[in-house]
């Protein structure tokens, strides 16, 4: 790709101390078979291991594809991502974090074709293989997923795995400033791009999402829920004046999270939800909220179904899907 040739797709790879994984992630990108130019922007956030050096070696092999953003000081996840986003030149933007990988050579081509053929779409995503690193088992995401959904559906539940998404790019200066202040900014970005159009879904698994024991949801569920409330408060405020029906859907999922937290023993969650909803001039139905809490409390002891557990165990005998050079 020459300097004058604008890439159709920009791939953002956010990296920090992932020297053991980043080579696999980069391989999945540079081996894409696409009838257009694409670029990979690797944003290394001042790693203290050899992550940047591994990326530099790949960049030397693919100088027309890979650009390295090497931070002198650690910016933090949000700032590193948003700066990389601001430097993307593509019409479309895809994501692959440095500890995940793509397993289909045709991922970019298929997703770009979907957006080309559906100008009313703001983004699209696809099914992924969830890889549970602790025991080597796997599962598939998005069972029963509809092929086309809208912003209201996304407001009810975040069904998009970040490494599966492709956005129709929004000019960086049109993103709201509050995006940089939320921890779960991937959900914020999905929602802001869905403000511009519907969401398409491809059922073919084309990437592997590495699930760690120390992730947000496995390591500190209450902390993860608090971050989920944070981003929904921003999104409710963002949509309340322009698209009240969307804000109501975000509020419904917000209340469900607050109820789960209350059922788990977080006494402050109910007060926080009531205060915020009233401040937004929205109705807080105390009886309905308490019913949510009761439903959550009665269901807390539930375990995954036996078929799901059997599938997880059987999956350990299967090879992980990969792209080979």
mmCIF file of C-alpha atoms in Angstrom:
data_model
loop_
_atom_site.group_PDB
_atom_site.id
_atom_site.type_symbol
_atom_site.label_atom_id
_atom_site.label_comp_id
_atom_site.label_asym_id
_atom_site.label_seq_id
_atom_site.Cartn_x
_atom_site.Cartn_y
_atom_site.Cartn_z
ATOM 1 C CA UNK A 1 0.000 0.000 0.000
ATOM 2 C CA UNK A 2 1.510 3.311 -1.038
ATOM 3 C CA UNK A 3 1.311 6.486 1.011
ATOM 4 C CA UNK A 4 -1.208 7.942 -1.456
ATOM 5 C CA UNK A 5 -3.457 4.877 -1.402
ATOM 6 C CA UNK A 6 -6.100 5.264 1.268
ATOM 7 C CA UNK A 7 -6.940 1.965 2.986
ATOM 8 C CA UNK A 8 -10.543 0.879 2.843
ATOM 9 C CA UNK A 9 -10.283 -0.633 6.339
ATOM 10 C CA UNK A 10 -8.190 0.422 9.335
ATOM 11 C CA UNK A 11 -7.571 -2.280 11.943
ATOM 12 C CA UNK A 12 -6.840 -1.047 15.467
ATOM 13 C CA UNK A 13 -4.761 -3.279 17.737
ATOM 14 C CA UNK A 14 -4.417 -2.052 21.313
ATOM 15 C CA UNK A 15 -1.460 -3.642 23.092
ATOM 16 C CA UNK A 16 0.098 -3.633 26.543
ATOM 17 C CA UNK A 17 2.461 -6.327 27.860
ATOM 18 C CA UNK A 18 1.227 -9.026 25.471
ATOM 19 C CA UNK A 19 4.456 -10.253 23.908
ATOM 20 C CA UNK A 20 3.291 -13.884 24.180
ATOM 21 C CA UNK A 21 0.153 -13.224 22.135
ATOM 22 C CA UNK A 22 0.630 -10.291 19.797
ATOM 23 C CA UNK A 23 2.363 -12.257 17.043
ATOM 24 C CA UNK A 24 -0.714 -14.465 16.637
ATOM 25 C CA UNK A 25 -2.946 -11.398 16.581
ATOM 26 C CA UNK A 26 -0.859 -9.663 13.912
ATOM 27 C CA UNK A 27 -0.636 -12.835 11.803
ATOM 28 C CA UNK A 28 -4.433 -13.007 11.629
ATOM 29 C CA UNK A 29 -4.570 -9.464 10.253
ATOM 30 C CA UNK A 30 -1.718 -9.441 7.739
ATOM 31 C CA UNK A 31 -2.906 -12.752 6.232
ATOM 32 C CA UNK A 32 -6.314 -11.346 5.309
ATOM 33 C CA UNK A 33 -7.397 -12.005 1.711
ATOM 34 C CA UNK A 34 -9.183 -8.811 0.708
ATOM 35 C CA UNK A 35 -9.724 -7.105 -2.679
ATOM 36 C CA UNK A 36 -8.776 -3.745 -1.173
ATOM 37 C CA UNK A 37 -6.008 -2.078 0.788
ATOM 38 C CA UNK A 38 -6.100 -2.211 4.584
ATOM 39 C CA UNK A 39 -3.845 -0.993 7.365
ATOM 40 C CA UNK A 40 -3.023 -2.279 10.831
ATOM 41 C CA UNK A 41 -2.355 0.315 13.527
ATOM 42 C CA UNK A 42 -0.612 -1.248 16.529
ATOM 43 C CA UNK A 43 -0.878 1.080 19.524
ATOM 44 C CA UNK A 44 1.570 -0.114 22.163
ATOM 45 C CA UNK A 45 0.905 1.620 25.462
ATOM 46 C CA UNK A 46 4.489 1.757 26.777
ATOM 47 C CA UNK A 47 4.738 -1.992 27.399
ATOM 48 C CA UNK A 48 7.437 -3.077 29.831
ATOM 49 C CA UNK A 49 8.002 -6.406 28.048
ATOM 50 C CA UNK A 50 8.909 -7.147 24.404
ATOM 51 C CA UNK A 51 5.443 -6.455 22.953
ATOM 52 C CA UNK A 52 6.626 -3.457 20.928
ATOM 53 C CA UNK A 53 9.716 -5.291 19.659
ATOM 54 C CA UNK A 54 7.591 -8.192 18.397
ATOM 55 C CA UNK A 55 5.315 -5.723 16.629
ATOM 56 C CA UNK A 56 8.294 -3.927 15.097
ATOM 57 C CA UNK A 57 9.597 -7.178 13.632
ATOM 58 C CA UNK A 58 6.238 -7.780 11.962
ATOM 59 C CA UNK A 59 6.180 -4.181 10.717
ATOM 60 C CA UNK A 60 9.566 -4.711 9.076
ATOM 61 C CA UNK A 61 8.047 -7.611 7.122
ATOM 62 C CA UNK A 62 4.858 -5.725 6.216
ATOM 63 C CA UNK A 63 5.852 -2.037 6.038
ATOM 64 C CA UNK A 64 3.008 -1.165 3.657
ATOM 65 C CA UNK A 65 0.393 -2.567 6.065
ATOM 66 C CA UNK A 66 1.549 -2.023 9.649
ATOM 67 C CA UNK A 67 1.943 1.284 11.467
ATOM 68 C CA UNK A 68 3.285 1.288 15.031
ATOM 69 C CA UNK A 69 2.228 3.872 17.607
ATOM 70 C CA UNK A 70 4.742 3.412 20.400
ATOM 71 C CA UNK A 71 3.926 5.424 23.517
ATOM 72 C CA UNK A 72 6.712 6.885 25.612
ATOM 73 C CA UNK A 73 4.405 6.989 28.635
ATOM 74 C CA UNK A 74 1.430 4.797 29.478
ATOM 75 C CA UNK A 75 -1.789 6.533 28.378
ATOM 76 C CA UNK A 76 -4.293 4.012 29.698
ATOM 77 C CA UNK A 77 -6.658 1.849 27.690
ATOM 78 C CA UNK A 78 -9.208 4.490 26.674
ATOM 79 C CA UNK A 79 -6.746 7.204 25.682
ATOM 80 C CA UNK A 80 -4.556 4.742 23.776
ATOM 81 C CA UNK A 81 -7.566 3.415 21.858
ATOM 82 C CA UNK A 82 -9.033 6.809 21.058
ATOM 83 C CA UNK A 83 -5.715 8.174 19.827
ATOM 84 C CA UNK A 84 -5.362 5.155 17.529
ATOM 85 C CA UNK A 85 -8.940 5.706 16.327
ATOM 86 C CA UNK A 86 -8.120 9.346 15.536
ATOM 87 C CA UNK A 87 -5.272 8.221 13.276
ATOM 88 C CA UNK A 88 -7.271 5.646 11.308
ATOM 89 C CA UNK A 89 -7.524 6.469 7.601
ATOM 90 C CA UNK A 90 -10.006 3.809 6.529
ATOM 91 C CA UNK A 91 -13.627 4.146 5.537
ATOM 92 C CA UNK A 92 -14.271 1.263 7.924
ATOM 93 C CA UNK A 93 -12.630 0.407 11.265
ATOM 94 C CA UNK A 94 -12.110 -3.072 12.697
ATOM 95 C CA UNK A 95 -10.713 -4.085 16.091
ATOM 96 C CA UNK A 96 -8.359 -6.855 17.193
ATOM 97 C CA UNK A 97 -6.865 -6.553 20.656
ATOM 98 C CA UNK A 98 -3.382 -7.992 21.010
ATOM 99 C CA UNK A 99 -4.336 -11.089 23.024
ATOM 100 C CA UNK A 100 -7.106 -12.218 20.651
ATOM 101 C CA UNK A 101 -6.854 -13.386 17.060
ATOM 102 C CA UNK A 102 -8.773 -13.727 13.800
ATOM 103 C CA UNK A 103 -9.157 -17.250 12.424
ATOM 104 C CA UNK A 104 -10.651 -16.514 8.992
ATOM 105 C CA UNK A 105 -8.632 -15.031 6.131
ATOM 106 C CA UNK A 106 -11.839 -13.567 4.711
ATOM 107 C CA UNK A 107 -13.107 -11.682 7.761
ATOM 108 C CA UNK A 108 -12.343 -8.174 6.496
ATOM 109 C CA UNK A 109 -13.640 -8.893 2.987
ATOM 110 C CA UNK A 110 -16.925 -10.352 4.239
ATOM 111 C CA UNK A 111 -17.601 -7.555 6.693
ATOM 112 C CA UNK A 112 -16.659 -4.781 4.268
ATOM 113 C CA UNK A 113 -18.921 -6.350 1.656
ATOM 114 C CA UNK A 114 -21.809 -6.348 4.154
ATOM 115 C CA UNK A 115 -21.334 -2.633 4.843
ATOM 116 C CA UNK A 116 -20.877 -1.858 1.133
ATOM 117 C CA UNK A 117 -24.109 -3.651 0.260
ATOM 118 C CA UNK A 118 -26.066 -2.176 3.187
ATOM 119 C CA UNK A 119 -25.433 1.589 3.320
ATOM 120 C CA UNK A 120 -28.027 1.855 6.085
ATOM 121 C CA UNK A 121 -25.826 -0.141 8.466
ATOM 122 C CA UNK A 122 -23.641 1.708 10.953
ATOM 123 C CA UNK A 123 -21.664 -1.403 11.864
ATOM 124 C CA UNK A 124 -21.607 -5.169 11.643
ATOM 125 C CA UNK A 125 -20.220 -8.029 13.741
ATOM 126 C CA UNK A 126 -19.887 -11.795 13.659
ATOM 127 C CA UNK A 127 -19.857 -14.892 15.791
ATOM 128 C CA UNK A 128 -16.658 -15.731 17.697
ATOM 129 C CA UNK A 129 -15.089 -18.705 19.420
ATOM 130 C CA UNK A 130 -14.755 -18.060 23.153
ATOM 131 C CA UNK A 131 -11.518 -19.655 24.334
ATOM 132 C CA UNK A 132 -11.363 -20.229 28.120
ATOM 133 C CA UNK A 133 -7.635 -20.239 28.683
ATOM 134 C CA UNK A 134 -7.804 -21.651 32.217
ATOM 135 C CA UNK A 135 -9.058 -25.082 31.106
ATOM 136 C CA UNK A 136 -8.612 -25.016 27.324
ATOM 137 C CA UNK A 137 -12.323 -25.290 26.576
ATOM 138 C CA UNK A 138 -14.306 -23.359 23.954
ATOM 139 C CA UNK A 139 -17.823 -22.182 23.213
ATOM 140 C CA UNK A 140 -19.536 -20.232 20.456
ATOM 141 C CA UNK A 141 -20.970 -16.757 21.012
ATOM 142 C CA UNK A 142 -24.363 -15.388 20.008
ATOM 143 C CA UNK A 143 -26.647 -18.437 19.933
ATOM 144 C CA UNK A 144 -29.863 -17.590 18.106
ATOM 145 C CA UNK A 145 -28.615 -14.143 17.082
ATOM 146 C CA UNK A 146 -30.797 -12.217 14.619
ATOM 147 C CA UNK A 147 -29.149 -11.211 11.326
ATOM 148 C CA UNK A 148 -30.100 -7.550 11.716
ATOM 149 C CA UNK A 149 -30.726 -5.588 14.896
ATOM 150 C CA UNK A 150 -31.156 -1.951 15.822
ATOM 151 C CA UNK A 151 -29.852 0.406 18.460
ATOM 152 C CA UNK A 152 -32.735 -0.394 20.802
ATOM 153 C CA UNK A 153 -31.751 -4.086 20.750
ATOM 154 C CA UNK A 154 -28.148 -3.185 21.547
ATOM 155 C CA UNK A 155 -29.343 -0.928 24.359
ATOM 156 C CA UNK A 156 -31.050 -3.902 25.991
ATOM 157 C CA UNK A 157 -27.939 -6.089 25.845
ATOM 158 C CA UNK A 158 -24.413 -5.785 24.483
ATOM 159 C CA UNK A 159 -24.238 -8.756 22.115
ATOM 160 C CA UNK A 160 -21.092 -7.603 20.268
ATOM 161 C CA UNK A 161 -17.674 -9.076 21.042
ATOM 162 C CA UNK A 162 -15.214 -6.264 20.407
ATOM 163 C CA UNK A 163 -12.827 -8.141 18.096
ATOM 164 C CA UNK A 164 -15.757 -9.049 15.819
ATOM 165 C CA UNK A 165 -16.930 -5.517 15.064
ATOM 166 C CA UNK A 166 -16.484 -3.387 11.954
ATOM 167 C CA UNK A 167 -17.629 0.242 12.114
ATOM 168 C CA UNK A 168 -18.516 2.714 9.441
ATOM 169 C CA UNK A 169 -16.004 5.282 10.681
ATOM 170 C CA UNK A 170 -17.179 8.382 12.549
ATOM 171 C CA UNK A 171 -14.890 11.436 12.264
ATOM 172 C CA UNK A 172 -12.927 11.532 15.501
ATOM 173 C CA UNK A 173 -13.929 15.105 16.318
ATOM 174 C CA UNK A 174 -17.601 14.078 16.277
ATOM 175 C CA UNK A 175 -17.223 11.598 19.115
ATOM 176 C CA UNK A 176 -18.546 12.951 22.437
ATOM 177 C CA UNK A 177 -15.871 13.903 24.955
ATOM 178 C CA UNK A 178 -17.314 11.643 27.647
ATOM 179 C CA UNK A 179 -16.216 8.513 25.724
ATOM 180 C CA UNK A 180 -12.714 8.917 27.163
ATOM 181 C CA UNK A 181 -14.025 8.749 30.730
ATOM 182 C CA UNK A 182 -15.861 5.388 30.672
ATOM 183 C CA UNK A 183 -14.105 2.073 31.274
ATOM 184 C CA UNK A 184 -16.448 -0.013 29.095
ATOM 185 C CA UNK A 185 -15.863 2.255 26.117
ATOM 186 C CA UNK A 186 -16.326 -0.591 23.618
ATOM 187 C CA UNK A 187 -20.066 -0.645 24.420
ATOM 188 C CA UNK A 188 -20.155 3.127 24.130
ATOM 189 C CA UNK A 189 -18.479 2.967 20.709
ATOM 190 C CA UNK A 190 -20.834 0.235 19.482
ATOM 191 C CA UNK A 191 -23.805 2.350 20.537
ATOM 192 C CA UNK A 192 -22.520 5.592 19.028
ATOM 193 C CA UNK A 193 -21.871 3.907 15.673
ATOM 194 C CA UNK A 194 -25.298 2.242 15.839
ATOM 195 C CA UNK A 195 -26.769 5.744 16.179
ATOM 196 C CA UNK A 196 -25.955 6.096 12.460
ATOM 197 C CA UNK A 197 -27.661 2.906 11.286
ATOM 198 C CA UNK A 198 -28.650 -0.687 11.971
ATOM 199 C CA UNK A 199 -26.317 -3.520 12.925
ATOM 200 C CA UNK A 200 -25.634 -6.495 10.664
ATOM 201 C CA UNK A 201 -24.612 -9.949 11.885
ATOM 202 C CA UNK A 202 -22.622 -12.713 10.185
ATOM 203 C CA UNK A 203 -23.108 -16.146 11.751
ATOM 204 C CA UNK A 204 -19.747 -17.582 10.633
ATOM 205 C CA UNK A 205 -17.166 -17.679 13.507
ATOM 206 C CA UNK A 206 -14.174 -15.663 12.287
ATOM 207 C CA UNK A 207 -12.191 -14.838 15.424
ATOM 208 C CA UNK A 208 -11.097 -16.265 18.772
ATOM 209 C CA UNK A 209 -11.735 -14.304 21.957
ATOM 210 C CA UNK A 210 -9.316 -15.228 24.720
ATOM 211 C CA UNK A 211 -11.140 -15.233 28.064
ATOM 212 C CA UNK A 212 -8.856 -14.825 31.073
ATOM 213 C CA UNK A 213 -9.626 -15.665 34.702
ATOM 214 C CA UNK A 214 -8.555 -12.133 35.626
ATOM 215 C CA UNK A 215 -10.948 -10.347 33.285
ATOM 216 C CA UNK A 216 -13.364 -7.672 34.466
ATOM 217 C CA UNK A 217 -16.327 -9.997 34.892
ATOM 218 C CA UNK A 218 -14.537 -13.055 36.258
ATOM 219 C CA UNK A 219 -12.230 -11.221 38.659
ATOM 220 C CA UNK A 220 -14.600 -8.632 40.125
ATOM 221 C CA UNK A 221 -18.214 -8.983 39.073
ATOM 222 C CA UNK A 222 -19.499 -6.109 41.201
ATOM 223 C CA UNK A 223 -16.764 -3.858 39.801
ATOM 224 C CA UNK A 224 -17.736 -4.891 36.284
ATOM 225 C CA UNK A 225 -21.379 -4.105 36.991
ATOM 226 C CA UNK A 226 -20.449 -0.662 38.317
ATOM 227 C CA UNK A 227 -18.620 0.072 35.077
ATOM 228 C CA UNK A 228 -21.657 -1.174 33.160
ATOM 229 C CA UNK A 229 -23.814 1.285 35.094
ATOM 230 C CA UNK A 230 -21.308 4.088 34.406
ATOM 231 C CA UNK A 231 -21.438 3.693 30.634
ATOM 232 C CA UNK A 232 -25.215 3.352 30.581
ATOM 233 C CA UNK A 233 -25.604 6.556 32.551
ATOM 234 C CA UNK A 234 -23.592 8.317 29.840
ATOM 235 C CA UNK A 235 -25.600 6.696 27.066
ATOM 236 C CA UNK A 236 -28.943 7.497 28.697
ATOM 237 C CA UNK A 237 -27.856 11.120 28.986
ATOM 238 C CA UNK A 238 -26.625 11.121 25.379
ATOM 239 C CA UNK A 239 -29.870 9.779 23.893
ATOM 240 C CA UNK A 240 -32.468 11.154 26.320
ATOM 241 C CA UNK A 241 -33.236 14.332 24.352
ATOM 242 C CA UNK A 242 -32.898 13.041 20.784
ATOM 243 C CA UNK A 243 -34.134 9.443 20.991
ATOM 244 C CA UNK A 244 -36.126 8.904 24.157
ATOM 245 C CA UNK A 245 -37.176 5.366 23.191
ATOM 246 C CA UNK A 246 -33.508 4.355 22.966
ATOM 247 C CA UNK A 247 -32.745 6.010 26.312
ATOM 248 C CA UNK A 248 -35.618 4.014 27.815
ATOM 249 C CA UNK A 249 -34.059 0.769 26.567
ATOM 250 C CA UNK A 250 -30.692 1.698 28.058
ATOM 251 C CA UNK A 251 -32.515 2.562 31.285
ATOM 252 C CA UNK A 252 -34.162 -0.865 31.328
ATOM 253 C CA UNK A 253 -30.816 -2.676 31.114
ATOM 254 C CA UNK A 254 -29.382 -0.198 33.645
ATOM 255 C CA UNK A 255 -32.114 -1.107 36.115
ATOM 256 C CA UNK A 256 -31.520 -4.804 35.533
ATOM 257 C CA UNK A 257 -27.836 -4.370 36.406
ATOM 258 C CA UNK A 258 -28.711 -2.348 39.514
ATOM 259 C CA UNK A 259 -31.128 -5.100 40.559
ATOM 260 C CA UNK A 260 -28.457 -7.772 40.089
ATOM 261 C CA UNK A 261 -26.053 -5.748 42.219
ATOM 262 C CA UNK A 262 -28.688 -5.266 44.921
ATOM 263 C CA UNK A 263 -29.430 -9.007 44.937
ATOM 264 C CA UNK A 264 -25.685 -9.643 45.281
ATOM 265 C CA UNK A 265 -25.535 -7.493 48.407
ATOM 266 C CA UNK A 266 -24.551 -4.049 47.071
ATOM 267 C CA UNK A 267 -26.913 -1.869 49.093
ATOM 268 C CA UNK A 268 -25.840 1.323 47.316
ATOM 269 C CA UNK A 269 -26.918 0.174 43.853
ATOM 270 C CA UNK A 270 -30.632 0.754 44.460
ATOM 271 C CA UNK A 271 -30.085 4.287 45.765
ATOM 272 C CA UNK A 272 -27.730 5.120 42.909
ATOM 273 C CA UNK A 273 -30.230 3.903 40.309
ATOM 274 C CA UNK A 274 -33.159 5.723 41.889
ATOM 275 C CA UNK A 275 -31.208 8.999 42.184
ATOM 276 C CA UNK A 276 -29.940 8.866 38.598
ATOM 277 C CA UNK A 277 -33.244 7.878 36.981
ATOM 278 C CA UNK A 278 -35.087 10.654 38.773
ATOM 279 C CA UNK A 279 -32.383 13.162 37.810
ATOM 280 C CA UNK A 280 -32.984 12.194 34.167
ATOM 281 C CA UNK A 281 -36.684 13.002 34.635
ATOM 282 C CA UNK A 282 -37.558 9.345 34.125
ATOM 283 C CA UNK A 283 -39.865 7.204 36.233
ATOM 284 C CA UNK A 284 -38.414 4.994 38.946
ATOM 285 C CA UNK A 285 -40.924 2.234 39.752
ATOM 286 C CA UNK A 286 -39.869 1.000 43.187
ATOM 287 C CA UNK A 287 -42.181 -2.025 43.140
ATOM 288 C CA UNK A 288 -40.937 -3.115 39.712
ATOM 289 C CA UNK A 289 -37.344 -2.696 40.836
ATOM 290 C CA UNK A 290 -37.925 -4.815 43.938
ATOM 291 C CA UNK A 291 -39.502 -7.491 41.729
ATOM 292 C CA UNK A 292 -36.348 -7.513 39.603
ATOM 293 C CA UNK A 293 -34.250 -7.944 42.745
ATOM 294 C CA UNK A 294 -36.422 -10.817 43.938
ATOM 295 C CA UNK A 295 -36.184 -12.528 40.565
ATOM 296 C CA UNK A 296 -32.417 -12.124 40.558
ATOM 297 C CA UNK A 297 -32.143 -13.419 44.122
ATOM 298 C CA UNK A 298 -34.115 -16.562 43.329
ATOM 299 C CA UNK A 299 -31.985 -17.259 40.262
ATOM 300 C CA UNK A 300 -28.535 -16.693 41.747
ATOM 301 C CA UNK A 301 -27.962 -20.366 42.470
ATOM 302 C CA UNK A 302 -28.565 -21.434 38.871
ATOM 303 C CA UNK A 303 -25.683 -23.145 37.078
ATOM 304 C CA UNK A 304 -25.038 -23.522 33.355
ATOM 305 C CA UNK A 305 -27.179 -26.195 31.683
ATOM 306 C CA UNK A 306 -25.790 -29.712 31.426
ATOM 307 C CA UNK A 307 -25.590 -29.568 27.625
ATOM 308 C CA UNK A 308 -23.494 -26.410 27.790
ATOM 309 C CA UNK A 309 -21.142 -28.027 30.282
ATOM 310 C CA UNK A 310 -20.803 -31.158 28.161
ATOM 311 C CA UNK A 311 -20.047 -29.076 25.057
ATOM 312 C CA UNK A 312 -17.378 -27.146 26.951
ATOM 313 C CA UNK A 313 -15.705 -30.360 28.094
ATOM 314 C CA UNK A 314 -15.835 -31.986 24.650
ATOM 315 C CA UNK A 315 -14.414 -28.809 23.065
ATOM 316 C CA UNK A 316 -11.128 -29.355 24.928
ATOM 317 C CA UNK A 317 -10.342 -32.178 22.494
ATOM 318 C CA UNK A 318 -10.717 -29.916 19.465
ATOM 319 C CA UNK A 319 -7.912 -27.798 17.967
ATOM 320 C CA UNK A 320 -8.120 -24.039 18.252
ATOM 321 C CA UNK A 321 -8.941 -22.399 14.905
ATOM 322 C CA UNK A 322 -5.981 -20.398 13.578
ATOM 323 C CA UNK A 323 -4.652 -18.735 10.471
ATOM 324 C CA UNK A 324 -1.358 -20.173 9.298
ATOM 325 C CA UNK A 325 1.181 -18.154 7.335
#
